[in-house]
CSV table of C-alpha atoms and ligand atoms in Angstrom, one decimal:
chain,number,residue,atom,x,y,z
A,143,MET,CA,-28.6,11.4,-2.1
A,144,GLU,CA,-26.0,9.0,-0.9
A,145,HIS,CA,-22.3,9.2,-2.5
A,146,ARG,CA,-20.2,6.7,-3.1
A,147,LYS,CA,-17.0,8.6,-0.6
A,148,LEU,CA,-13.7,10.0,-2.3
A,149,VAL,CA,-10.6,10.3,-0.1
A,150,ALA,CA,-8.2,12.6,-2.1
A,151,GLY,CA,-4.9,13.0,-0.7
A,152,ASN,CA,-2.6,16.1,-1.1
A,153,TRP,CA,0.9,15.3,-0.6
A,154,LYS,CA,1.8,19.1,-1.5
A,155,MET,CA,6.0,19.7,-2.2
A,156,HIS,CA,6.6,16.5,-0.4
A,157,GLY,CA,7.9,13.3,-1.7
A,158,THR,CA,11.0,11.7,-3.8
A,159,ALA,CA,11.6,8.4,-6.1
A,160,GLN,CA,11.8,6.7,-2.2
A,161,SER,CA,8.1,7.6,-1.5
A,162,ILE,CA,7.0,5.3,-4.1
A,163,ALA,CA,6.8,2.5,-1.9
A,164,GLU,CA,4.4,4.4,0.4
A,165,ILE,CA,2.0,4.9,-2.6
A,166,VAL,CA,1.9,1.3,-3.6
A,167,GLN,CA,1.6,0.4,0.2
A,168,ILE,CA,-1.6,2.6,0.0
A,169,ALA,CA,-2.6,1.4,-3.2
A,170,ALA,CA,-2.6,-2.4,-2.6
A,171,ALA,CA,-5.0,-1.6,0.8
A,172,VAL,CA,-7.6,0.2,-0.6
A,173,PRO,CA,-11.0,-1.2,0.4
A,174,ARG,CA,-13.8,-1.8,-2.0
A,175,GLY,CA,-16.7,1.0,-1.5
A,176,VAL,CA,-14.4,3.9,-1.7
A,177,ASP,CA,-12.9,5.9,-4.2
A,178,VAL,CA,-9.2,7.0,-3.5
A,179,VAL,CA,-6.8,9.4,-5.2
A,180,LEU,CA,-3.1,10.4,-4.5
A,181,CYS,CA,-2.3,14.3,-5.6
A,182,LEU,CA,0.9,14.5,-5.9
A,183,PRO,CA,4.2,16.7,-7.0
A,184,ALA,CA,4.2,16.7,-10.9
A,185,THR,CA,7.6,15.0,-10.4
A,186,LEU,CA,6.1,11.9,-9.2
A,187,ILE,CA,2.9,11.6,-11.1
A,188,GLU,CA,4.8,9.3,-13.9
A,189,ARG,CA,6.6,7.3,-11.8
A,190,ALA,CA,3.3,6.6,-9.3
A,191,ALA,CA,1.5,5.6,-12.1
A,192,ARG,CA,3.8,3.5,-13.4
A,193,ALA,CA,4.2,2.2,-10.2
A,194,VAL,CA,0.4,1.3,-9.2
A,195,PRO,CA,-1.3,1.0,-12.6
A,196,GLY,CA,-5.1,1.4,-12.0
A,197,PHE,CA,-4.9,3.3,-9.2
A,198,THR,CA,-5.7,7.1,-9.7
A,199,ILE,CA,-3.5,9.5,-9.7
A,200,GLY,CA,-3.7,13.3,-9.2
A,201,ALA,CA,-2.1,16.6,-9.6
A,202,GLN,CA,-2.4,19.5,-7.6
A,203,ASP,CA,-2.6,22.4,-9.8
A,204,VAL,CA,-2.8,23.2,-13.7
A,205,HIS,CA,-2.0,26.3,-16.0
A,206,ILE,CA,-5.0,27.8,-17.7
A,207,GLU,CA,-3.3,27.4,-20.9
A,208,ALA,CA,-2.5,24.4,-22.9
A,209,ALA,CA,1.3,25.3,-24.3
A,210,GLY,CA,3.2,28.4,-24.3
A,211,ALA,CA,5.9,30.7,-22.9
A,212,PHE,CA,5.3,30.0,-19.1
A,213,THR,CA,8.4,28.8,-17.3
A,214,GLY,CA,7.9,26.6,-14.4
A,215,ASP,CA,4.5,25.9,-15.0
A,216,VAL,CA,2.8,22.3,-16.4
A,217,ALA,CA,-0.4,22.1,-18.8
A,218,ALA,CA,-3.4,20.1,-17.5
A,219,HIS,CA,-2.9,18.0,-20.9
A,220,GLN,CA,1.0,17.3,-19.6
A,221,LEU,CA,-0.2,15.9,-16.3
A,222,HIS,CA,-3.0,13.9,-17.8
A,223,ASP,CA,-0.3,12.5,-20.2
A,224,ALA,CA,2.0,11.9,-17.4
A,225,GLY,CA,-0.8,9.6,-15.7
A,226,ALA,CA,-3.0,12.1,-13.8
A,227,SER,CA,-6.5,11.8,-13.8
A,228,PHE,CA,-7.7,14.3,-11.2
A,229,THR,CA,-6.2,17.9,-10.3
A,230,ILE,CA,-7.0,20.0,-7.0
A,231,VAL,CA,-7.5,23.6,-8.1
A,232,GLY,CA,-8.0,26.6,-5.8
A,233,HIS,CA,-6.4,25.2,-3.1
A,234,SER,CA,-6.0,28.0,-0.5
A,235,GLU,CA,-2.1,27.6,-0.7
A,236,ARG,CA,-2.4,28.7,-4.4
A,237,ARG,CA,-5.1,31.4,-3.7
A,238,ASP,CA,-3.1,32.9,-1.0
A,239,GLY,CA,0.5,31.8,-1.9
A,240,HIS,CA,0.2,32.8,-6.0
A,241,GLY,CA,-2.5,35.1,-5.8
A,242,GLU,CA,-5.0,33.0,-7.5
A,243,ALA,CA,-8.7,34.8,-7.8
A,244,ASP,CA,-12.0,32.9,-8.3
A,245,ALA,CA,-11.8,33.8,-12.0
A,246,VAL,CA,-8.4,32.2,-12.1
A,247,VAL,CA,-9.3,29.1,-10.4
A,248,ALA,CA,-12.7,28.6,-12.3
A,249,ALA,CA,-10.4,29.1,-15.8
A,250,LYS,CA,-8.1,26.2,-14.2
A,251,ALA,CA,-10.9,24.1,-13.7
A,252,ILE,CA,-11.9,24.5,-17.4
A,253,ALA,CA,-8.7,23.8,-18.8
A,254,ALA,CA,-8.3,20.7,-16.9
A,255,MET,CA,-11.8,19.3,-17.7
A,256,ALA,CA,-10.8,19.9,-21.5
A,257,ALA,CA,-7.5,18.1,-20.8
A,258,GLY,CA,-9.9,15.1,-19.5
A,259,LEU,CA,-9.1,15.3,-15.9
A,260,GLU,CA,-11.4,15.2,-13.2
A,261,VAL,CA,-11.7,18.5,-11.0
A,262,ILE,CA,-11.8,19.2,-7.2
A,263,ILE,CA,-12.1,23.1,-6.5
A,264,CYS,CA,-11.1,24.3,-3.3
A,265,VAL,CA,-13.1,26.9,-1.3
A,266,GLY,CA,-12.8,27.8,2.6
A,267,GLU,CA,-12.7,30.8,4.8
A,268,THR,CA,-10.1,32.8,6.9
A,269,ARG,CA,-10.2,32.5,10.7
A,270,ASP,CA,-11.1,36.3,10.6
A,271,VAL,CA,-14.1,35.3,8.5
A,272,ARG,CA,-15.2,32.7,10.7
A,273,GLU,CA,-15.2,34.7,13.8
A,274,ALA,CA,-17.1,37.5,12.2
A,275,GLY,CA,-20.1,35.0,11.5
A,276,ARG,CA,-19.7,35.4,7.9
A,277,ALA,CA,-18.2,31.8,6.9
A,278,VAL,CA,-21.2,30.5,5.2
A,279,VAL,CA,-22.0,33.7,3.1
A,280,THR,CA,-18.1,34.0,2.2
A,281,VAL,CA,-17.3,30.5,1.0
A,282,SER,CA,-20.5,30.4,-0.9
A,283,ALA,CA,-19.8,33.6,-2.7
A,284,GLN,CA,-16.4,31.9,-3.4
A,285,LEU,CA,-17.8,28.7,-4.8
A,286,ASP,CA,-20.5,30.7,-7.0
A,287,ALA,CA,-17.5,32.4,-8.4
A,288,SER,CA,-15.1,29.7,-8.8
A,289,LEU,CA,-17.8,27.5,-10.6
A,290,THR,CA,-17.6,26.3,-14.1
A,291,PRO,CA,-20.5,25.5,-16.8
A,292,ILE,CA,-19.7,21.8,-16.2
A,293,PRO,CA,-19.7,20.6,-12.8
A,294,PRO,CA,-16.8,19.2,-11.3
A,295,THR,CA,-16.6,16.2,-9.6
A,296,ALA,CA,-15.9,17.5,-6.4
A,297,VAL,CA,-15.5,20.6,-4.0
A,298,ALA,CA,-13.4,20.7,-1.2
A,299,TYR,CA,-14.5,22.8,1.7
A,300,GLU,CA,-11.5,24.1,3.5
A,301,PRO,CA,-11.1,26.0,5.9
A,302,ILE,CA,-8.1,27.9,6.0
A,303,TRP,CA,-7.3,28.0,9.6
A,304,ALA,CA,-7.7,24.1,9.8
A,305,ILE,CA,-5.4,23.5,7.3
A,306,GLY,CA,-2.3,21.6,9.1
A,307,THR,CA,-3.1,23.2,12.3
A,308,GLY,CA,-5.0,20.5,14.2
A,309,LEU,CA,-7.7,22.7,14.6
A,310,VAL,CA,-11.1,21.5,13.0
A,311,PRO,CA,-14.8,23.2,12.7
A,312,SER,CA,-17.1,21.7,15.0
A,313,LEU,CA,-19.3,19.2,13.4
A,314,GLN,CA,-22.5,21.3,13.2
A,315,ASP,CA,-20.5,24.0,11.5
A,316,ILE,CA,-19.0,21.7,9.2
A,317,GLY,CA,-22.5,20.5,8.1
A,318,ASP,CA,-24.1,23.7,8.1
A,319,MET,CA,-21.2,24.7,5.5
A,320,HIS,CA,-22.1,21.8,3.2
A,321,ALA,CA,-25.6,22.0,3.4
A,322,ALA,CA,-25.0,25.8,2.5
A,323,LEU,CA,-22.8,24.7,-0.5
A,324,ARG,CA,-25.0,22.1,-1.6
A,325,GLU,CA,-27.7,24.2,-2.3
A,326,ARG,CA,-25.4,26.4,-4.1
A,327,LEU,CA,-24.2,23.4,-6.4
A,328,VAL,CA,-28.0,22.6,-7.1
A,329,ALA,CA,-28.7,26.2,-7.8
A,330,ALA,CA,-26.1,26.4,-10.3
A,331,TYR,CA,-26.4,22.9,-11.9
A,332,GLY,CA,-29.7,21.4,-11.1
A,333,GLU,CA,-29.9,17.8,-10.6
A,334,ALA,CA,-26.2,17.4,-11.3
A,335,GLY,CA,-25.4,19.8,-8.6
A,336,ALA,CA,-26.6,16.8,-6.2
A,337,ARG,CA,-24.0,14.8,-7.6
A,338,VAL,CA,-20.9,16.9,-6.9
A,339,ARG,CA,-19.0,15.0,-4.1
A,340,LEU,CA,-18.5,17.8,-1.1
A,341,LEU,CA,-15.1,16.9,0.2
A,342,TYR,CA,-14.2,18.2,3.9
A,343,GLY,CA,-10.5,19.4,4.3
A,344,GLY,CA,-8.6,20.5,7.3
A,345,SER,CA,-6.5,18.3,9.8
A,346,VAL,CA,-8.9,14.8,9.1
A,347,LYS,CA,-6.8,12.2,10.9
A,348,PRO,CA,-7.5,8.4,11.8
A,349,GLY,CA,-8.9,9.8,14.9
A,350,ASN,CA,-11.6,12.2,13.8
A,351,ALA,CA,-12.6,10.8,10.2
A,352,ALA,CA,-15.2,8.5,11.0
A,353,GLU,CA,-17.2,11.5,12.6
A,354,ILE,CA,-16.6,13.7,10.0
A,355,PHE,CA,-17.7,11.1,7.3
A,356,ALA,CA,-20.9,10.8,9.2
A,357,ILE,CA,-21.9,14.2,8.4
A,358,PRO,CA,-24.7,14.5,6.1
A,359,ASN,CA,-23.7,16.1,2.7
A,360,VAL,CA,-19.7,15.2,3.7
A,361,ASP,CA,-18.9,12.9,0.6
A,362,GLY,CA,-15.3,12.3,1.8
A,363,ALA,CA,-12.2,14.4,2.6
A,364,LEU,CA,-9.0,15.9,0.8
A,365,VAL,CA,-6.2,15.2,3.4
A,366,GLY,CA,-3.1,16.9,3.4
A,367,GLY,CA,-0.3,15.9,6.2
A,368,ALA,CA,-2.2,12.4,6.6
A,369,SER,CA,-2.2,11.3,3.5
A,370,LEU,CA,1.7,10.8,3.3
A,371,THR,CA,2.2,7.6,5.3
A,372,ALA,CA,0.0,4.3,4.7
A,373,ALA,CA,-0.4,4.4,8.3
A,374,ASP,CA,-2.2,7.5,8.9
A,375,PHE,CA,-4.2,7.3,5.1
A,376,LEU,CA,-5.2,3.7,5.2
A,377,PRO,CA,-7.7,4.4,8.5
A,378,ILE,CA,-9.0,7.2,6.9
A,379,VAL,CA,-9.8,5.6,3.6
A,380,GLU,CA,-10.9,2.6,5.9
A,381,ALA,CA,-13.4,5.0,7.7
A,382,ALA,CA,-14.6,6.7,4.5
A,383,ALA,CA,-15.4,3.0,3.1
A,384,ALA,CA,-17.3,2.1,6.3
A,385,ALA,CA,-19.4,5.3,6.7
B,497,PEP,C1,-4.8,20.1,2.5
B,497,PEP,O1,-3.5,20.3,2.3
B,497,PEP,O2,-5.6,20.8,1.9
B,497,PEP,C2,-5.1,19.6,4.3
B,497,PEP,C3,-6.3,19.7,4.3
B,497,PEP,O3,-4.1,19.5,4.9
B,497,PEP,P1,-3.6,18.8,6.5
B,497,PEP,O4,-5.2,17.5,6.0
B,497,PEP,O5,-2.5,18.7,6.8
B,497,PEP,O6,-4.7,20.2,7.4
């Protein structure tokens, strides 16, 4: 099934009020035929949503609960209230840095959907797992355990060793992983599983975006470092629109 591509930027813990100009520049130049979301630090969501009405803003994480004594956390409906319409859950920097297991990721995705957010669930293997030849089986199991009763908008395959390193799996390895994940999604959701967009993430840059978007079952990208500037992000968005 052909999908309209989705390019999601993950700003991680970058950006202040000064960065709004960059977001305005990105929003103004998105071509037709591609969906784009910028997943911003919580502090920038409302400011960005006001600066670029109609442009899709996302969050990077949500809390499982809707309210309560959770110092420093942000609930999904608060992010929605601030202007987010998407969120990432299960990024490896959350799984590893904050000990989030698959069940927590699934619970976060359920909380996000209940608050009206579209969800990108991230999965990916370590370098050791890749080198041991266990990447497909490991990531497939991780996906099965992270899924929600209702299909998410997107699943992002992000090999941990490729995030922020400049390393990228071979095109064949990306294709093999995406084909396996598509099978898991169809097994879980039937026809609706064919509609979940499968994003690749890990050192996507203007120079490699077109070849990655040409791989079967790659329906877009989750982009970290290269999403921070219009100069790097827009060529990736344009490559997705042209794919
Ligand atoms: C990410 O943060 O999800 C990511 C893929 O980062 P980068 O593009 O910098 O590798």
